[in-house]
XYZ file of C-alpha atoms in Angstrom:
281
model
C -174.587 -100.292 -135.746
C -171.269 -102.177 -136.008
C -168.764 -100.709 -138.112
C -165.749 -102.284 -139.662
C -163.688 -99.965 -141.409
C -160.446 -99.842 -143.980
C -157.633 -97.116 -143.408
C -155.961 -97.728 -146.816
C -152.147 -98.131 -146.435
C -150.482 -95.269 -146.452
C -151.445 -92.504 -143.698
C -154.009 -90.957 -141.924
C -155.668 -89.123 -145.113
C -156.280 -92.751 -146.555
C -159.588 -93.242 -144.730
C -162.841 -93.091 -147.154
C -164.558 -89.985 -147.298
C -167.682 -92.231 -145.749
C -165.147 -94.165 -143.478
C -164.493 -90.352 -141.609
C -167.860 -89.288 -141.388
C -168.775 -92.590 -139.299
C -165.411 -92.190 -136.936
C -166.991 -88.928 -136.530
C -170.600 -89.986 -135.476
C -169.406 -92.930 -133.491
C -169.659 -93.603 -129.938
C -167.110 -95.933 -129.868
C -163.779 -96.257 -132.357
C -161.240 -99.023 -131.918
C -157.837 -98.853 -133.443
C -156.510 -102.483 -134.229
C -152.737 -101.989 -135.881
C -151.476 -105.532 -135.041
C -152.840 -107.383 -138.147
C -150.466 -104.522 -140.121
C -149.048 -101.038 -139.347
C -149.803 -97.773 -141.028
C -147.594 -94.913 -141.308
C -148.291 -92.539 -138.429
C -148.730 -92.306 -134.558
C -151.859 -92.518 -132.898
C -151.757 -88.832 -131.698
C -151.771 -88.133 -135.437
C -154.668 -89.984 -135.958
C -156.349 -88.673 -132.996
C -155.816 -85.501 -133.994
C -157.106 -85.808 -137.628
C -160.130 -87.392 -136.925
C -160.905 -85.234 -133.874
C -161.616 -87.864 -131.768
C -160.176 -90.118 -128.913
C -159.378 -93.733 -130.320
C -159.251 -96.746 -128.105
C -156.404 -99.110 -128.903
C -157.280 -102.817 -129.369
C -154.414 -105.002 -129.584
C -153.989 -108.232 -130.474
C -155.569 -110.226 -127.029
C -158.456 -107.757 -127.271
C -159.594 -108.787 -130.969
C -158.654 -111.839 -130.873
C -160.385 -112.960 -127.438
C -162.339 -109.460 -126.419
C -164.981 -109.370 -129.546
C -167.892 -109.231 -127.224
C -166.529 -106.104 -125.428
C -166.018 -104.161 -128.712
C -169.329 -105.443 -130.008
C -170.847 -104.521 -126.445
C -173.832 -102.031 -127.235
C -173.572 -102.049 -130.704
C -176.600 -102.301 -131.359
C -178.007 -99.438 -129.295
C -175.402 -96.854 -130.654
C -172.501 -97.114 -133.282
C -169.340 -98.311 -132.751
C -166.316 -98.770 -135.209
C -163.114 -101.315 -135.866
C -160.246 -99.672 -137.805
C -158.450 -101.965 -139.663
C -155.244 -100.899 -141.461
C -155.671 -102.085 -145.216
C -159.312 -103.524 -146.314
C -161.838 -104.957 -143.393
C -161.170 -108.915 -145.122
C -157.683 -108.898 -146.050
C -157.572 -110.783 -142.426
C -159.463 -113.761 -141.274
C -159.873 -111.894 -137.868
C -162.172 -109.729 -138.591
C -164.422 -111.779 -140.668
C -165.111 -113.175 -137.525
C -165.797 -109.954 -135.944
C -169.109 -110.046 -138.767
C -170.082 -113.484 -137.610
C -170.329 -112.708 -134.013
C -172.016 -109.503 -134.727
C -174.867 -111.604 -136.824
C -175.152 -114.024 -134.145
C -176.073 -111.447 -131.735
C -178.292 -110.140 -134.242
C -176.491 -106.428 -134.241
C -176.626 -104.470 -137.901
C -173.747 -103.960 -139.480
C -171.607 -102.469 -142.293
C -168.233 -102.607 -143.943
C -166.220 -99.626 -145.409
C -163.914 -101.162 -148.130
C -160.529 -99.614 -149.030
C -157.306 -100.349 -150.381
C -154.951 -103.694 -149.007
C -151.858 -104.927 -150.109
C -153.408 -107.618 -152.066
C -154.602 -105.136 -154.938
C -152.041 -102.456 -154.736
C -149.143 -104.951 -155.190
C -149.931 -104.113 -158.937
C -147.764 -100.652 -158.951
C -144.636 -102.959 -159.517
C -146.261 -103.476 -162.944
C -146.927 -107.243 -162.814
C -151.216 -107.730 -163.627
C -153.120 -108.967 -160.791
C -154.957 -111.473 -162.695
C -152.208 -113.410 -163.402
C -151.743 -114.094 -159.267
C -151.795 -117.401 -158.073
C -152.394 -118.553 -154.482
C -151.189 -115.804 -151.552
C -149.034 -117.081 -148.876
C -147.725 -116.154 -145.583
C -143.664 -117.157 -144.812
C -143.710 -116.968 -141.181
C -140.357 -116.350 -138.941
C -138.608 -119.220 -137.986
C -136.927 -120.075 -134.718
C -134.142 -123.004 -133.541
C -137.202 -125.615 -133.204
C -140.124 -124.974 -136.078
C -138.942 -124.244 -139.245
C -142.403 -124.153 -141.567
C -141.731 -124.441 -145.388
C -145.176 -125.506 -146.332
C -145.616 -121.951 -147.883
C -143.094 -123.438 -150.839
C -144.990 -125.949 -151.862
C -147.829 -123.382 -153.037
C -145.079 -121.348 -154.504
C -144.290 -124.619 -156.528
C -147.820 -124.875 -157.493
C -148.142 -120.994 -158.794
C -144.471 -121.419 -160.863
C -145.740 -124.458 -162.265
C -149.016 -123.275 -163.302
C -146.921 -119.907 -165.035
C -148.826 -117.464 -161.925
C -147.592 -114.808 -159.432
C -147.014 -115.605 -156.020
C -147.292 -112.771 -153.475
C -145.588 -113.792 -150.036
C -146.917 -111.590 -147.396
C -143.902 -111.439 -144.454
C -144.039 -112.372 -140.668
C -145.262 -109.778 -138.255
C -144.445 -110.700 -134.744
C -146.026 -107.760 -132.262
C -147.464 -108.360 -128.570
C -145.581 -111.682 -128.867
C -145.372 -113.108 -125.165
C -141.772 -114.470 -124.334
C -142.057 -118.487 -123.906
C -140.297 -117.710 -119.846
C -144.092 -115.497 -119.420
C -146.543 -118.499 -120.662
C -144.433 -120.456 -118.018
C -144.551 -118.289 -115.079
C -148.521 -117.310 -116.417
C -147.333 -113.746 -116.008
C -147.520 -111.923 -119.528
C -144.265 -110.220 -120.663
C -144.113 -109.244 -124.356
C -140.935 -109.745 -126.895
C -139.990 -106.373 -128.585
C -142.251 -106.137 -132.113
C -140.295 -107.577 -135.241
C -141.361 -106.769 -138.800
C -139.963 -109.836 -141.338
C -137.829 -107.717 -144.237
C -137.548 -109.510 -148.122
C -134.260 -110.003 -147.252
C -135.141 -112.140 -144.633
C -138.138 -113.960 -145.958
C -135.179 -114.638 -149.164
C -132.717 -116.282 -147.043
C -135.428 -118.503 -145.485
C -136.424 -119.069 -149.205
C -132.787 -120.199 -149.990
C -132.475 -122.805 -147.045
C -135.405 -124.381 -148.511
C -134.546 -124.158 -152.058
C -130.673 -125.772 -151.108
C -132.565 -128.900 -149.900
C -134.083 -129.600 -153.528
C -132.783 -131.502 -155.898
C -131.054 -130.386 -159.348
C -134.719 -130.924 -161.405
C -136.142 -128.728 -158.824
C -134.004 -126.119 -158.908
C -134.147 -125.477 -162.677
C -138.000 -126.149 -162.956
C -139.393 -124.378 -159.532
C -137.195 -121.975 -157.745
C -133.235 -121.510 -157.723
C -131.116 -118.850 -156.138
C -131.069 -116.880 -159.594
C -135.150 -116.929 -159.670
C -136.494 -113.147 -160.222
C -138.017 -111.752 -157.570
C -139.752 -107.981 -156.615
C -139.137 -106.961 -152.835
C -141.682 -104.074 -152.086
C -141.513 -102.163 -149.099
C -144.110 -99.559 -147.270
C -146.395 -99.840 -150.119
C -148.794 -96.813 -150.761
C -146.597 -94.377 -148.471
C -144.499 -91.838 -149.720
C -141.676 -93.930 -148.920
C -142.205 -96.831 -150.876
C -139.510 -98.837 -152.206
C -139.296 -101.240 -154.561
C -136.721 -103.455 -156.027
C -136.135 -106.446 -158.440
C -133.166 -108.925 -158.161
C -132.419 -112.723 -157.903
C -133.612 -114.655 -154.705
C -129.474 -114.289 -153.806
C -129.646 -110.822 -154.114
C -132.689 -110.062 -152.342
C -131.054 -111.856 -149.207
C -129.241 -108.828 -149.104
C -131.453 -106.471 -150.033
C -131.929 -103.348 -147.589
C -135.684 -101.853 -148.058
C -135.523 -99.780 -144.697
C -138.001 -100.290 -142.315
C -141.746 -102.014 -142.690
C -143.843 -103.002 -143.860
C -142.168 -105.767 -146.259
C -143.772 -108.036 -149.364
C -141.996 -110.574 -151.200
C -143.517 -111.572 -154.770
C -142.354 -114.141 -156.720
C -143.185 -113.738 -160.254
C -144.500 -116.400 -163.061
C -141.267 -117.643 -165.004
C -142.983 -116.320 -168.401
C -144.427 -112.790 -167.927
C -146.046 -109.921 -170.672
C -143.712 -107.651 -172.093
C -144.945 -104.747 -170.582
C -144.333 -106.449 -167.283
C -141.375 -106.702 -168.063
C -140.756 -103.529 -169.082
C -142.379 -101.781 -166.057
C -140.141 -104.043 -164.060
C -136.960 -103.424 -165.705
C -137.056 -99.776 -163.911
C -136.144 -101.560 -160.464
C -133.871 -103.673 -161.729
C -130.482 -101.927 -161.630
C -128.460 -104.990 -161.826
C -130.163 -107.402 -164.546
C -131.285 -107.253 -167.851
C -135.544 -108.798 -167.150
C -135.364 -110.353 -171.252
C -133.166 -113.106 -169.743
C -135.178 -114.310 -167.476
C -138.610 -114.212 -169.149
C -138.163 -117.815 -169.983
């Protein structure tokens, strides 16, 4: 049996009762932490679970499925995902290939950032379209991510912006010499993902601005949500650019220009610097 398995986001304890019991009983457990981070070391997890884990990292899931899947079907053997099993296209694909190859499966749900965004106080239901806001560099600047922001402001719906994680990256000097070398892991922060926000927005024109997005749009940075130190904080665009959440991981929502009042109450208590009432318009 193939098992793909949620961790939850916060630490080591967040694993399902059910999600332990299989690590337990499992030939075979893979670790894959570049999709997201959780907060603790391996040797912590190791330790908790009572069990050696086997690290797969990004070239391993992403080209390696057949090894991890390898004799699956004889005995069981488990993915660890950080968050819930689908919250990443990856390992959907990690279900096809084990269909294909006709080896039983099952997947151990838990919690992902895409439901527990709703402890800032703004309803899930009322989310529009998620989207990604990846780093940019001196020659590819993406900024098709604003257009479905547009399309969520205009429609009066959330937008959750889930920020650039860059880990295992090889330098562009390794792909050339076909030796791999790896850049040093970066974790995007709201302040960045803002300031990319505002080079986009200062390109838009003055009906733009004060229909769609402007540098005094509200926004809610979050920060290691579902760990003890979890952060959040409400501000304009401008201010989130220099926002400091500490370290990852980061979430950026932008929220519908007319929200419920208890939204906007909830809110208000991370908002040292505004009064929400004027901008629920």
């Amino acid at each position: 049996m193939f098992y793909l398995i949620g961790l939850g986001l916060g630490d080591l304890k967040d694993i399902t009762v059910k999600g332990l019991e299989i690590v337990k009983q499992c030939s075979r457990v893979y670790l894959e932490m570049y999709t997201s981070i959780l907060g603790c070391s391996l040797e912590d997890m190791q330790e908790f679970y009572g069990r050696p884990l086997l690290l797969a990292d990004r070239d391993l899931v992403e080209q390696g499925a057949d090894e991890i899947l390898a004799g699956a079907g004889e005995s069981d053997v488990a993915l660890l995902v950080v968050g819930d099993p689908f919250g990443a296209t990856t390992h959907t694909d990690f279900i096809l290939r084990a269909k294909e190859k006709n080896i039983p499966y099952k997947v151990i749900h838990n919690a992902s950032i895409m439901n527990a965004v709703g402890c800032c106080g703004l309803q899930l239901y009322k989310f529009g379209e998620t989207v990604s806001i990846p780093y940019w560099d001196e020659t590819w600047k993406p900024d098709s991510f604003y257009d479905k922001i547009k399309l969520n402001r205009l429609h009066n719906m959330h937008t959750l912006c889930l920020l650039d994680i860059k880990v295992k990256e090889p330098t562009p000097e390794s792909l050339m010499r076909k030796r791999k070398e790896y850049m040093p892991p970066r974790f995007m922060t709201v302040a960045e993902a803002a300031h990319q926000l505002l080079s986009i927005v200062e390109k838009k024109d003055s009906l733009e601005k004060n229909t769609v997005l402007n540098e005094q749009s509200l926004c809610v940075g979050l920060a290691r949500v579902g760990q003890e130190s979890q952060q959040i904080a409400v501000g304009t665009l401008l201010e989130m650019r220099s926002t400091d959440l500490g370290g990852p991981l980061h979430s950026l929502i932008i929220p519908a220009k007319e929200m419920h009042p208890l939204e906007v109450e909830f809110l208000q208590q991370y908002a040292a610097s505004i009064k929400l009432d004027d901008y629920n318009h």
